[in-house]
Amino acid sequence: EPEVTQTPSHQVTQMGQEVILRCVPISNHLYFYWYRQILGQKVEFLVSFYNNEISEKSEIFDDQFSVERPDGSNFTLKIRSTKLEDSAMYFCASTGGPRNTGELFFGEGSRLTVL
Amino acid sequence: AQSVAQPEDQVNVAEGNPLTVKCTYSVSGNPYLFWYVQYPNRGLQFLLKYITGDNLVKGSYGFEAEFNKSQTSFHLKKPSALVSDSALYFCAVRDRGNEKLTFGTGTRLTIIP
C-alpha cells in the first residue's frame, strides 16, 4: 500500500540552526501539508501546498518557515533559525483530493528536538 | 473560524463493551468531519469521514460515527471494544472552502481486558 515517508525520524539541533525535514508524499497525490504535534497532544496545521505554491498557512508558519517541492517527488519543510519552542513532532500529509473532502494520509513523523 | 472539542481526555472501556468517543464542532458553514487514530510513536491513521448524505458513516476496524447537525456532534462509536483499539483518537473538521483541517485535542482510549 502506498505511504507517505518522512526523514529523518529524529533530529537533534542547537537553537539557531537551520533544519530541513523531508517528505515523499504518495506519488499520485496533488495536495501536501505539514502539521506538528507537541508532546503527543494537539495536532496543529502549519501549511498546505498545491500546484507548487502555498495555498494556506497558519499563524505558526512565520518567516522562519518555508516549504518547497524541489524535484516533483520530495516535499520539504525548512526552519531557518530554530527556537526551543519548535521542538515537536512534524507530520507530512498528502491527499489525492478532492481538496476539501479528501482524507489526509500522514507519514510517521519527524521528531525535532531543539537544545 | 472552525474548531473541534473533545471533552474527554481519557476514556476507559471494558473489552467487549460498546465505546463512544465524543466530538463536537463549530464551523461557519457545512462541515466536513473526520476521525483519525494514533498509535504510540506513529502517524495519524484515517478512520472515517462525513461529507454528505447518510448521517451514520462506517469506517475502518468496525468503527462508525454519527453526524448530528442539531447538536453539532460527530461521536465515534464501536459496538464491541477490543484491547487493540487502545490508542489516541482525534476528531477533525474542515469548513467548506478551507484547506486547513482543524484537530481536537485528542481522547486517549484504553480498553481494559
PDB file of C-alpha atoms in Angstrom:
ATOM      1  CA  GLU A   1       0.000   0.000   0.000  1.00  0.00           C
ATOM      2  CA  PRO A   2       1.424   3.416  -0.897  1.00  0.00           C
ATOM      3  CA  GLU A   3       2.517   5.532   2.022  1.00  0.00           C
ATOM      4  CA  VAL A   4       3.965   8.893   2.939  1.00  0.00           C
ATOM      5  CA  THR A   5       7.585   8.625   4.046  1.00  0.00           C
ATOM      6  CA  GLN A   6       9.483  11.135   6.164  1.00  0.00           C
ATOM      7  CA  THR A   7      13.138  11.641   7.002  1.00  0.00           C
ATOM      8  CA  PRO A   8      14.804  11.958   9.393  1.00  0.00           C
ATOM      9  CA  SER A   9      12.799  10.152  12.032  1.00  0.00           C
ATOM     10  CA  HIS A  10      14.556  12.141  14.731  1.00  0.00           C
ATOM     11  CA  GLN A  11      16.771  15.215  14.570  1.00  0.00           C
ATOM     12  CA  VAL A  12      18.504  16.991  17.409  1.00  0.00           C
ATOM     13  CA  THR A  13      19.751  20.505  16.719  1.00  0.00           C
ATOM     14  CA  GLN A  14      21.067  23.545  18.500  1.00  0.00           C
ATOM     15  CA  MET A  15      18.947  26.649  18.827  1.00  0.00           C
ATOM     16  CA  GLY A  16      19.524  28.987  15.889  1.00  0.00           C
ATOM     17  CA  GLN A  17      20.462  26.231  13.453  1.00  0.00           C
ATOM     18  CA  GLU A  18      18.652  25.527  10.203  1.00  0.00           C
ATOM     19  CA  VAL A  19      16.707  22.290   9.851  1.00  0.00           C
ATOM     20  CA  ILE A  20      15.229  20.646   6.777  1.00  0.00           C
ATOM     21  CA  LEU A  21      12.617  17.943   7.166  1.00  0.00           C
ATOM     22  CA  ARG A  22      11.894  15.802   4.137  1.00  0.00           C
ATOM     23  CA  CYS A  23       8.799  14.033   2.944  1.00  0.00           C
ATOM     24  CA  VAL A  24       7.910  11.878  -0.020  1.00  0.00           C
ATOM     25  CA  PRO A  25       4.137  12.054  -0.494  1.00  0.00           C
ATOM     26  CA  ILE A  26       2.098   9.351  -2.175  1.00  0.00           C
ATOM     27  CA  SER A  27       3.028   9.524  -5.837  1.00  0.00           C
ATOM     28  CA  ASN A  28      -0.285  10.495  -7.456  1.00  0.00           C
ATOM     29  CA  HIS A  29      -1.327  12.928  -4.751  1.00  0.00           C
ATOM     30  CA  LEU A  30      -1.692  16.611  -5.529  1.00  0.00           C
ATOM     31  CA  TYR A  31      -2.127  18.341  -2.172  1.00  0.00           C
ATOM     32  CA  PHE A  32       0.534  18.408   0.506  1.00  0.00           C
ATOM     33  CA  TYR A  33       0.550  19.503   4.111  1.00  0.00           C
ATOM     34  CA  TRP A  34       2.714  19.943   7.160  1.00  0.00           C
ATOM     35  CA  TYR A  35       1.309  19.580  10.672  1.00  0.00           C
ATOM     36  CA  ARG A  36       3.056  19.492  14.015  1.00  0.00           C
ATOM     37  CA  GLN A  37       2.259  17.837  17.308  1.00  0.00           C
ATOM     38  CA  ILE A  38       3.730  18.981  20.589  1.00  0.00           C
ATOM     39  CA  LEU A  39       4.156  16.486  23.442  1.00  0.00           C
ATOM     40  CA  GLY A  40       1.909  13.900  21.794  1.00  0.00           C
ATOM     41  CA  GLN A  41      -1.101  16.103  22.151  1.00  0.00           C
ATOM     42  CA  LYS A  42      -2.586  18.792  19.938  1.00  0.00           C
ATOM     43  CA  VAL A  43      -2.087  18.431  16.196  1.00  0.00           C
ATOM     44  CA  GLU A  44      -1.611  21.860  14.602  1.00  0.00           C
ATOM     45  CA  PHE A  45      -1.873  22.847  10.953  1.00  0.00           C
ATOM     46  CA  LEU A  46       1.167  24.619   9.537  1.00  0.00           C
ATOM     47  CA  VAL A  47       0.781  24.869   5.776  1.00  0.00           C
ATOM     48  CA  SER A  48      -0.859  23.451   2.681  1.00  0.00           C
ATOM     49  CA  PHE A  49       0.747  23.313  -0.753  1.00  0.00           C
ATOM     50  CA  TYR A  50      -0.721  22.791  -4.180  1.00  0.00           C
ATOM     51  CA  ASN A  51       0.449  23.397  -7.712  1.00  0.00           C
ATOM     52  CA  ASN A  52       3.887  24.454  -6.476  1.00  0.00           C
ATOM     53  CA  GLU A  53       2.694  27.169  -4.179  1.00  0.00           C
ATOM     54  CA  ILE A  54       1.390  27.643  -0.671  1.00  0.00           C
ATOM     55  CA  SER A  55      -2.408  27.587  -0.671  1.00  0.00           C
ATOM     56  CA  GLU A  56      -2.970  28.238   3.010  1.00  0.00           C
ATOM     57  CA  LYS A  57      -0.819  28.752   6.098  1.00  0.00           C
ATOM     58  CA  SER A  58      -1.383  29.200   9.791  1.00  0.00           C
ATOM     59  CA  GLU A  59      -0.148  31.938  12.099  1.00  0.00           C
ATOM     60  CA  ILE A  60       2.507  29.492  13.304  1.00  0.00           C
ATOM     61  CA  PHE A  61       4.041  29.413   9.820  1.00  0.00           C
ATOM     62  CA  ASP A  62       6.010  32.633  10.055  1.00  0.00           C
ATOM     63  CA  ASP A  63       9.025  33.851   8.095  1.00  0.00           C
ATOM     64  CA  GLN A  64      11.249  31.262   9.747  1.00  0.00           C
ATOM     65  CA  PHE A  65       9.390  28.504   7.930  1.00  0.00           C
ATOM     66  CA  SER A  66       9.396  27.650   4.250  1.00  0.00           C
ATOM     67  CA  VAL A  67       8.266  24.748   2.095  1.00  0.00           C
ATOM     68  CA  GLU A  68       9.446  23.510  -1.243  1.00  0.00           C
ATOM     69  CA  ARG A  69       8.833  20.746  -3.726  1.00  0.00           C
ATOM     70  CA  PRO A  70      12.209  20.794  -5.427  1.00  0.00           C
ATOM     71  CA  ASP A  71      12.051  17.790  -7.715  1.00  0.00           C
ATOM     72  CA  GLY A  72       8.471  16.628  -8.162  1.00  0.00           C
ATOM     73  CA  SER A  73       8.699  13.936  -5.512  1.00  0.00           C
ATOM     74  CA  ASN A  74      10.144  15.412  -2.316  1.00  0.00           C
ATOM     75  CA  PHE A  75       8.282  17.956  -0.206  1.00  0.00           C
ATOM     76  CA  THR A  76      10.435  19.756   2.344  1.00  0.00           C
ATOM     77  CA  LEU A  77       9.889  21.926   5.388  1.00  0.00           C
ATOM     78  CA  LYS A  78      12.731  24.263   6.327  1.00  0.00           C
ATOM     79  CA  ILE A  79      13.082  26.052   9.618  1.00  0.00           C
ATOM     80  CA  ARG A  80      15.741  28.747   9.170  1.00  0.00           C
ATOM     81  CA  SER A  81      16.689  29.501  12.754  1.00  0.00           C
ATOM     82  CA  THR A  82      15.246  27.025  15.204  1.00  0.00           C
ATOM     83  CA  LYS A  83      13.866  28.034  18.574  1.00  0.00           C
ATOM     84  CA  LEU A  84      13.313  25.891  21.648  1.00  0.00           C
ATOM     85  CA  GLU A  85       9.555  26.033  21.072  1.00  0.00           C
ATOM     86  CA  ASP A  86       9.975  24.449  17.641  1.00  0.00           C
ATOM     87  CA  SER A  87      10.602  21.133  19.376  1.00  0.00           C
ATOM     88  CA  ALA A  88       7.755  18.916  18.220  1.00  0.00           C
ATOM     89  CA  MET A  89       6.805  16.011  16.016  1.00  0.00           C
ATOM     90  CA  TYR A  90       6.335  17.228  12.458  1.00  0.00           C
ATOM     91  CA  PHE A  91       3.962  15.303  10.225  1.00  0.00           C
ATOM     92  CA  CYS A  92       3.760  15.480   6.474  1.00  0.00           C
ATOM     93  CA  ALA A  93       0.465  14.554   4.823  1.00  0.00           C
ATOM     94  CA  SER A  94      -0.905  14.293   1.336  1.00  0.00           C
ATOM     95  CA  THR A  95      -4.207  13.683  -0.379  1.00  0.00           C
ATOM     96  CA  GLY A  96      -5.305  12.930  -3.885  1.00  0.00           C
ATOM     97  CA  GLY A  97      -8.319  15.102  -3.284  1.00  0.00           C
ATOM     98  CA  PRO A  98     -10.845  16.396  -3.689  1.00  0.00           C
ATOM     99  CA  ARG A  99      -9.168  19.292  -1.948  1.00  0.00           C
ATOM    100  CA  ASN A 100     -11.768  19.755   0.791  1.00  0.00           C
ATOM    101  CA  THR A 101     -13.208  16.292   1.215  1.00  0.00           C
ATOM    102  CA  GLY A 102     -10.244  14.029   0.695  1.00  0.00           C
ATOM    103  CA  GLU A 103      -8.802  12.339   3.732  1.00  0.00           C
ATOM    104  CA  LEU A 104      -5.184  13.032   4.550  1.00  0.00           C
ATOM    105  CA  PHE A 105      -2.558  10.325   4.578  1.00  0.00           C
ATOM    106  CA  PHE A 106       0.092  11.022   7.185  1.00  0.00           C
ATOM    107  CA  GLY A 107       3.694   9.989   7.427  1.00  0.00           C
ATOM    108  CA  GLU A 108       5.215   8.559  10.582  1.00  0.00           C
ATOM    109  CA  GLY A 109       6.625  11.919  11.561  1.00  0.00           C
ATOM    110  CA  SER A 110       9.981  13.589  12.189  1.00  0.00           C
ATOM    111  CA  ARG A 111      10.761  14.348  15.799  1.00  0.00           C
ATOM    112  CA  LEU A 112      12.662  17.625  16.149  1.00  0.00           C
ATOM    113  CA  THR A 113      14.451  18.377  19.392  1.00  0.00           C
ATOM    114  CA  VAL A 114      15.930  21.864  19.744  1.00  0.00           C
ATOM    115  CA  LEU A 115      18.513  22.286  22.506  1.00  0.00           C
TER     116      LEU A 115
ATOM    117  CA  ALA B   1     -13.381  30.080  12.367  1.00  0.00           C
ATOM    118  CA  GLN B   2     -13.555  26.333  12.726  1.00  0.00           C
ATOM    119  CA  SER B   3     -12.943  24.403  15.930  1.00  0.00           C
ATOM    120  CA  VAL B   4     -13.344  20.976  17.466  1.00  0.00           C
ATOM    121  CA  ALA B   5     -13.887  19.955  21.071  1.00  0.00           C
ATOM    122  CA  GLN B   6     -13.179  16.547  22.513  1.00  0.00           C
ATOM    123  CA  PRO B   7     -14.442  16.899  26.064  1.00  0.00           C
ATOM    124  CA  GLU B   8     -12.828  13.739  27.435  1.00  0.00           C
ATOM    125  CA  ASP B   9      -9.050  13.429  27.698  1.00  0.00           C
ATOM    126  CA  GLN B  10      -9.370   9.793  28.687  1.00  0.00           C
ATOM    127  CA  VAL B  11     -11.994   7.096  28.151  1.00  0.00           C
ATOM    128  CA  ASN B  12     -11.763   3.652  29.735  1.00  0.00           C
ATOM    129  CA  VAL B  13     -13.939   0.801  28.478  1.00  0.00           C
ATOM    130  CA  ALA B  14     -14.011  -2.887  29.319  1.00  0.00           C
ATOM    131  CA  GLU B  15     -13.218  -5.225  26.472  1.00  0.00           C
ATOM    132  CA  GLY B  16     -16.389  -6.331  24.694  1.00  0.00           C
ATOM    133  CA  ASN B  17     -18.401  -3.309  25.817  1.00  0.00           C
ATOM    134  CA  PRO B  18     -19.577  -0.603  23.434  1.00  0.00           C
ATOM    135  CA  LEU B  19     -17.452   2.522  23.261  1.00  0.00           C
ATOM    136  CA  THR B  20     -18.146   6.155  22.452  1.00  0.00           C
ATOM    137  CA  VAL B  21     -15.613   8.925  21.960  1.00  0.00           C
ATOM    138  CA  LYS B  22     -17.252  12.332  21.892  1.00  0.00           C
ATOM    139  CA  CYS B  23     -16.660  15.189  19.480  1.00  0.00           C
ATOM    140  CA  THR B  24     -18.411  18.486  18.894  1.00  0.00           C
ATOM    141  CA  TYR B  25     -17.515  21.026  16.259  1.00  0.00           C
ATOM    142  CA  SER B  26     -18.032  24.617  15.247  1.00  0.00           C
ATOM    143  CA  VAL B  27     -17.915  25.910  11.677  1.00  0.00           C
ATOM    144  CA  SER B  28     -19.460  28.813   9.849  1.00  0.00           C
ATOM    145  CA  GLY B  29     -20.897  26.665   7.077  1.00  0.00           C
ATOM    146  CA  ASN B  30     -21.399  22.972   6.470  1.00  0.00           C
ATOM    147  CA  PRO B  31     -18.689  20.782   7.947  1.00  0.00           C
ATOM    148  CA  TYR B  32     -16.522  18.017   6.621  1.00  0.00           C
ATOM    149  CA  LEU B  33     -15.749  15.765   9.614  1.00  0.00           C
ATOM    150  CA  PHE B  34     -13.038  13.178  10.126  1.00  0.00           C
ATOM    151  CA  TRP B  35     -11.778  10.747  12.738  1.00  0.00           C
ATOM    152  CA  TYR B  36      -8.151   9.685  12.978  1.00  0.00           C
ATOM    153  CA  VAL B  37      -6.368   7.262  15.282  1.00  0.00           C
ATOM    154  CA  GLN B  38      -2.780   7.476  16.503  1.00  0.00           C
ATOM    155  CA  TYR B  39      -0.883   4.542  17.977  1.00  0.00           C
ATOM    156  CA  PRO B  40       2.211   5.209  20.104  1.00  0.00           C
ATOM    157  CA  ASN B  41       5.073   6.779  18.147  1.00  0.00           C
ATOM    158  CA  ARG B  42       3.140   6.546  14.893  1.00  0.00           C
ATOM    159  CA  GLY B  43       1.470   8.897  12.455  1.00  0.00           C
ATOM    160  CA  LEU B  44      -2.242   9.570  12.269  1.00  0.00           C
ATOM    161  CA  GLN B  45      -4.352   6.972  10.528  1.00  0.00           C
ATOM    162  CA  PHE B  46      -7.650   7.821   8.842  1.00  0.00           C
ATOM    163  CA  LEU B  47     -10.705   6.005  10.251  1.00  0.00           C
ATOM    164  CA  LEU B  48     -13.748   7.576   8.624  1.00  0.00           C
ATOM    165  CA  LYS B  49     -15.299  10.781   7.338  1.00  0.00           C
ATOM    166  CA  TYR B  50     -18.609  12.517   6.895  1.00  0.00           C
ATOM    167  CA  ILE B  51     -19.015  14.659   3.822  1.00  0.00           C
ATOM    168  CA  THR B  52     -22.694  14.489   2.949  1.00  0.00           C
ATOM    169  CA  GLY B  53     -25.556  12.029   2.814  1.00  0.00           C
ATOM    170  CA  ASP B  54     -26.306   9.386   5.429  1.00  0.00           C
ATOM    171  CA  ASN B  55     -25.645  10.672   8.938  1.00  0.00           C
ATOM    172  CA  LEU B  56     -24.199   7.327  10.039  1.00  0.00           C
ATOM    173  CA  VAL B  57     -20.842   6.622   8.472  1.00  0.00           C
ATOM    174  CA  LYS B  58     -18.889   3.407   8.787  1.00  0.00           C
ATOM    175  CA  GLY B  59     -15.137   3.193   8.736  1.00  0.00           C
ATOM    176  CA  SER B  60     -12.130   1.017   9.401  1.00  0.00           C
ATOM    177  CA  TYR B  61     -11.823  -1.598  12.163  1.00  0.00           C
ATOM    178  CA  GLY B  62     -15.588  -1.667  12.863  1.00  0.00           C
ATOM    179  CA  PHE B  63     -15.808   1.978  13.896  1.00  0.00           C
ATOM    180  CA  GLU B  64     -18.707   4.202  12.973  1.00  0.00           C
ATOM    181  CA  ALA B  65     -19.721   7.783  13.673  1.00  0.00           C
ATOM    182  CA  GLU B  66     -22.982   9.667  13.650  1.00  0.00           C
ATOM    183  CA  PHE B  67     -23.265  13.194  12.347  1.00  0.00           C
ATOM    184  CA  ASN B  68     -25.809  15.208  14.314  1.00  0.00           C
ATOM    185  CA  LYS B  69     -26.281  18.661  12.849  1.00  0.00           C
ATOM    186  CA  SER B  70     -28.600  19.990  15.558  1.00  0.00           C
ATOM    187  CA  GLN B  71     -26.141  19.025  18.298  1.00  0.00           C
ATOM    188  CA  THR B  72     -23.066  19.807  16.145  1.00  0.00           C
ATOM    189  CA  SER B  73     -21.631  16.465  17.147  1.00  0.00           C
ATOM    190  CA  PHE B  74     -19.783  13.635  15.450  1.00  0.00           C
ATOM    191  CA  HIS B  75     -19.274  10.955  18.095  1.00  0.00           C
ATOM    192  CA  LEU B  76     -17.179   7.893  17.303  1.00  0.00           C
ATOM    193  CA  LYS B  77     -18.661   4.534  18.261  1.00  0.00           C
ATOM    194  CA  LYS B  78     -17.948   0.838  18.192  1.00  0.00           C
ATOM    195  CA  PRO B  79     -20.349  -1.872  19.363  1.00  0.00           C
ATOM    196  CA  SER B  80     -17.731  -4.117  20.970  1.00  0.00           C
ATOM    197  CA  ALA B  81     -14.327  -2.827  22.048  1.00  0.00           C
ATOM    198  CA  LEU B  82     -11.073  -4.716  21.523  1.00  0.00           C
ATOM    199  CA  VAL B  83      -7.876  -4.285  23.543  1.00  0.00           C
ATOM    200  CA  SER B  84      -6.178  -3.380  20.255  1.00  0.00           C
ATOM    201  CA  ASP B  85      -8.470  -0.323  19.975  1.00  0.00           C
ATOM    202  CA  SER B  86      -6.447   1.335  22.746  1.00  0.00           C
ATOM    203  CA  ALA B  87      -4.944   4.459  21.166  1.00  0.00           C
ATOM    204  CA  LEU B  88      -5.263   8.233  20.865  1.00  0.00           C
ATOM    205  CA  TYR B  89      -8.268   9.341  18.812  1.00  0.00           C
ATOM    206  CA  PHE B  90      -8.587  12.684  17.078  1.00  0.00           C
ATOM    207  CA  CYS B  91     -11.677  14.310  15.655  1.00  0.00           C
ATOM    208  CA  ALA B  92     -11.098  16.883  12.917  1.00  0.00           C
ATOM    209  CA  VAL B  93     -13.185  19.369  10.969  1.00  0.00           C
ATOM    210  CA  ARG B  94     -12.792  21.301   7.783  1.00  0.00           C
ATOM    211  CA  ASP B  95     -15.100  24.115   6.778  1.00  0.00           C
ATOM    212  CA  ARG B  96     -16.060  24.107   3.129  1.00  0.00           C
ATOM    213  CA  GLY B  97     -13.722  26.342   1.221  1.00  0.00           C
ATOM    214  CA  ASN B  98     -10.850  25.772   3.640  1.00  0.00           C
ATOM    215  CA  GLU B  99      -7.703  23.773   3.133  1.00  0.00           C
ATOM    216  CA  LYS B 100      -6.974  23.591   6.809  1.00  0.00           C
ATOM    217  CA  LEU B 101      -8.042  20.551   8.808  1.00  0.00           C
ATOM    218  CA  THR B 102      -8.502  21.504  12.471  1.00  0.00           C
ATOM    219  CA  PHE B 103      -7.964  18.756  15.032  1.00  0.00           C
ATOM    220  CA  GLY B 104      -9.351  18.324  18.504  1.00  0.00           C
ATOM    221  CA  THR B 105      -7.046  17.798  21.463  1.00  0.00           C
ATOM    222  CA  GLY B 106      -7.445  14.043  21.312  1.00  0.00           C
ATOM    223  CA  THR B 107      -9.005  11.391  23.538  1.00  0.00           C
ATOM    224  CA  ARG B 108      -6.949   8.556  24.905  1.00  0.00           C
ATOM    225  CA  LEU B 109      -8.998   5.364  24.713  1.00  0.00           C
ATOM    226  CA  THR B 110      -7.974   2.488  26.953  1.00  0.00           C
ATOM    227  CA  ILE B 111      -9.677  -0.866  26.605  1.00  0.00           C
ATOM    228  CA  ILE B 112      -9.399  -2.911  29.775  1.00  0.00           C
ATOM    229  CA  PRO B 113      -9.106  -6.680  29.326  1.00  0.00           C
TER     230      PRO B 113
END
